[in-house]
CSV table of C-alpha atoms in Angstrom, one decimal:
chain,number,residue,atom,x,y,z
A,192,MET,CA,1.2,-17.8,-13.1
A,193,TYR,CA,2.3,-19.0,-9.7
A,194,SER,CA,0.2,-18.8,-6.6
A,195,THR,CA,0.5,-19.7,-2.9
A,196,SER,CA,-1.2,-23.0,-3.7
A,197,THR,CA,1.3,-24.1,-6.4
A,198,ILE,CA,4.6,-22.9,-4.9
A,199,THR,CA,6.1,-25.5,-2.6
A,200,VAL,CA,8.6,-25.4,0.3
A,201,SER,CA,10.9,-27.3,-2.1
A,202,ASP,CA,10.7,-24.3,-4.5
A,203,ILE,CA,11.7,-21.9,-1.7
A,204,LEU,CA,14.7,-24.1,-0.7
A,205,ARG,CA,15.7,-24.3,-4.3
A,206,ASN,CA,16.0,-20.5,-4.5
A,207,LYS,CA,17.3,-20.0,-0.9
A,208,GLY,CA,19.5,-23.0,-0.5
A,209,HIS,CA,19.4,-25.9,1.9
A,210,GLY,CA,21.8,-24.6,4.5
A,211,TYR,CA,21.0,-24.1,8.1
A,212,LEU,CA,22.7,-23.3,11.4
A,213,GLY,CA,22.8,-26.0,14.0
A,214,MET,CA,23.9,-26.3,17.6
A,215,PRO,CA,24.0,-29.2,20.1
A,216,PRO,CA,21.6,-29.0,23.0
A,217,GLY,CA,24.5,-28.4,25.4
A,218,ALA,CA,25.6,-25.2,23.8
A,219,THR,CA,25.0,-22.1,25.8
A,220,ALA,CA,22.4,-19.6,24.8
A,221,TYR,CA,25.2,-17.0,24.5
A,222,ALA,CA,27.1,-19.2,22.0
A,223,ALA,CA,23.9,-19.7,20.0
A,224,LEU,CA,23.3,-15.9,20.0
A,225,GLU,CA,26.8,-15.3,18.8
A,226,ALA,CA,26.4,-17.7,16.0
A,227,MET,CA,23.0,-16.3,15.0
A,228,ALA,CA,24.5,-12.8,14.9
A,229,ALA,CA,27.5,-13.9,12.9
A,230,HIS,CA,25.2,-15.6,10.3
A,231,ASP,CA,22.4,-13.0,10.5
A,232,VAL,CA,19.7,-15.5,11.3
A,233,GLY,CA,16.9,-15.5,13.9
A,234,ALA,CA,17.1,-19.2,14.9
A,235,VAL,CA,19.3,-22.2,15.1
A,236,LEU,CA,18.3,-25.8,14.8
A,237,VAL,CA,19.1,-27.9,17.9
A,238,LEU,CA,20.7,-31.2,16.8
A,239,ASP,CA,21.5,-34.1,19.1
A,240,GLU,CA,23.9,-36.5,17.3
A,241,GLY,CA,22.6,-35.3,14.0
A,242,ASN,CA,18.9,-35.6,14.9
A,243,LEU,CA,16.7,-32.5,15.0
A,244,VAL,CA,15.4,-32.1,18.6
A,245,GLY,CA,14.3,-28.5,18.7
A,246,VAL,CA,14.6,-24.9,17.5
A,247,PHE,CA,16.1,-22.1,19.5
A,248,SER,CA,15.1,-18.6,18.3
A,249,GLU,CA,15.5,-15.0,19.4
A,250,ARG,CA,11.9,-15.2,20.7
A,251,ASP,CA,12.9,-18.2,22.9
A,252,TYR,CA,15.8,-16.1,24.3
A,253,ALA,CA,13.7,-13.1,25.0
A,254,ARG,CA,10.9,-15.0,26.7
A,255,LYS,CA,12.8,-17.7,28.5
A,256,VAL,CA,16.1,-16.0,29.5
A,257,ILE,CA,15.7,-12.2,29.7
A,258,LEU,CA,12.2,-12.1,31.1
A,259,LYS,CA,13.0,-14.9,33.6
A,260,GLY,CA,16.3,-13.4,34.8
A,261,ARG,CA,18.4,-16.3,33.6
A,262,SER,CA,22.0,-16.1,32.5
A,263,SER,CA,22.7,-16.6,28.8
A,264,ARG,CA,26.2,-17.8,29.6
A,265,SER,CA,25.0,-20.7,31.8
A,266,THR,CA,21.7,-21.7,30.3
A,267,THR,CA,21.8,-24.2,27.4
A,268,VAL,CA,19.8,-24.1,24.2
A,269,GLY,CA,18.4,-27.5,25.2
A,270,GLU,CA,16.7,-25.9,28.2
A,271,LEU,CA,15.3,-23.1,26.1
A,272,MET,CA,14.5,-24.6,22.7
A,273,SER,CA,11.0,-25.1,21.4
A,274,ALA,CA,10.5,-28.8,21.2
A,275,PRO,CA,9.4,-31.0,19.7
A,276,PRO,CA,10.1,-29.0,16.5
A,277,ILE,CA,7.2,-28.4,14.1
A,278,CYS,CA,8.4,-29.4,10.7
A,279,ALA,CA,7.3,-29.3,7.1
A,280,SER,CA,7.9,-31.6,4.2
A,281,PRO,CA,9.3,-30.2,0.9
A,282,GLU,CA,6.0,-31.0,-0.9
A,283,ILE,CA,3.7,-28.7,1.1
A,284,THR,CA,2.5,-25.6,-0.6
A,285,LEU,CA,3.3,-22.1,0.4
A,286,LYS,CA,-0.3,-21.6,1.5
A,287,ASP,CA,-0.1,-24.7,3.8
A,288,CYS,CA,3.3,-23.5,5.1
A,289,MET,CA,1.8,-20.1,6.0
A,290,VAL,CA,-1.1,-21.8,7.8
A,291,LEU,CA,1.3,-24.1,9.7
A,292,MET,CA,3.5,-21.1,10.8
A,293,THR,CA,0.5,-18.9,11.7
A,294,ASN,CA,-1.4,-21.6,13.6
A,295,ASN,CA,1.7,-22.5,15.7
A,296,HIS,CA,3.0,-19.0,16.2
A,297,ILE,CA,6.4,-19.8,14.7
A,298,ARG,CA,8.7,-17.9,12.4
A,299,HIS,CA,11.2,-20.7,11.5
A,300,LEU,CA,10.1,-24.0,10.0
A,301,PRO,CA,12.6,-26.9,9.7
A,302,VAL,CA,12.1,-29.0,6.5
A,303,LEU,CA,12.4,-32.8,6.7
A,304,ASP,CA,12.6,-34.8,3.5
A,305,LYS,CA,11.8,-38.4,4.4
A,306,GLY,CA,13.2,-37.9,7.9
A,307,THR,CA,16.3,-36.1,6.7
A,308,LEU,CA,16.9,-32.4,7.5
A,309,ALA,CA,16.7,-30.6,4.2
A,310,GLY,CA,16.9,-27.0,5.4
A,311,ILE,CA,14.8,-24.3,7.2
A,312,VAL,CA,12.2,-21.8,5.9
A,313,SER,CA,11.6,-18.6,7.7
A,314,ILE,CA,8.6,-16.3,7.6
A,315,GLY,CA,10.9,-13.9,5.6
A,316,ASP,CA,11.5,-16.6,3.0
A,317,VAL,CA,7.7,-17.1,2.7
A,318,VAL,CA,7.0,-13.4,2.3
A,319,GLY,CA,9.8,-13.1,-0.3
A,320,ALA,CA,8.3,-16.0,-2.3
A,321,ILE,CA,4.9,-14.3,-2.2
A,322,ILE,CA,6.3,-11.0,-3.4
A,323,ARG,CA,8.2,-12.7,-6.2
A,324,SER,CA,5.1,-14.6,-7.2
A,325,GLN,CA,3.0,-11.4,-7.2
A,326,GLU,CA,5.6,-9.5,-9.2
A,327,ALA,CA,5.7,-12.3,-11.8
A,328,THR,CA,1.9,-12.3,-12.1
A,329,ILE,CA,1.8,-8.5,-12.5
A,330,HIS,CA,4.5,-8.7,-15.2
A,331,GLN,CA,2.6,-11.3,-17.1
A,332,LEU,CA,-0.7,-9.4,-16.9
A,333,GLU,CA,1.0,-6.1,-18.0
A,334,ASN,CA,2.5,-7.9,-21.0
A,335,TYR,CA,-0.8,-9.5,-21.8
A,336,ILE,CA,-2.6,-6.1,-21.6
A,337,SER,CA,0.0,-4.3,-23.6
A,338,GLY,CA,0.3,-7.1,-26.2
A,339,ASP,CA,4.0,-7.6,-25.6
A,340,ASP,CA,3.6,-11.3,-25.2
A,341,TYR,CA,1.4,-11.5,-28.3
A,342,PRO,CA,3.0,-9.5,-31.1
A,343,ALA,CA,0.8,-8.6,-34.0
A,344,ARG,CA,1.2,-10.9,-37.0
A,345,ILE,CA,0.5,-9.7,-40.5
A,346,ALA,CA,-0.7,-12.4,-42.9
A,347,VAL,CA,0.9,-12.0,-46.3
A,348,ALA,CA,-1.3,-13.0,-49.3
A,349,ARG,CA,0.4,-15.2,-51.9
């Protein structure tokens, strides 16, 4: 059985994939929102010459553009991004990932593997992993209770 203390961020990325959407800090918020909508994601990683420098999310947009009366066509993601980015390593457990996201009030967590960007995990990915883990546990328990995993064996006397 799997639990939140045995599933790792690496396991989530293995199922989800290692892809991510990145933008340079000079890209406009409008361009980032267009890309996010086209790829159906809630955040982009802000990359400066290949280095992760921040995360720009829908939440950043709502709080730093709309509520402050700024223009999304002239404001850059570099001005709006959450920085420095809070990151995880592939080895941390799902439980530690949830704690990190909850304590920092973030929904998107870049994953760095020895300093190299390995992907991004969202709160939706974490919840999905929890649901799959619980479904597997329930299935195993149902099979144990019903005896499906342990078929009756009849000993034949010789």
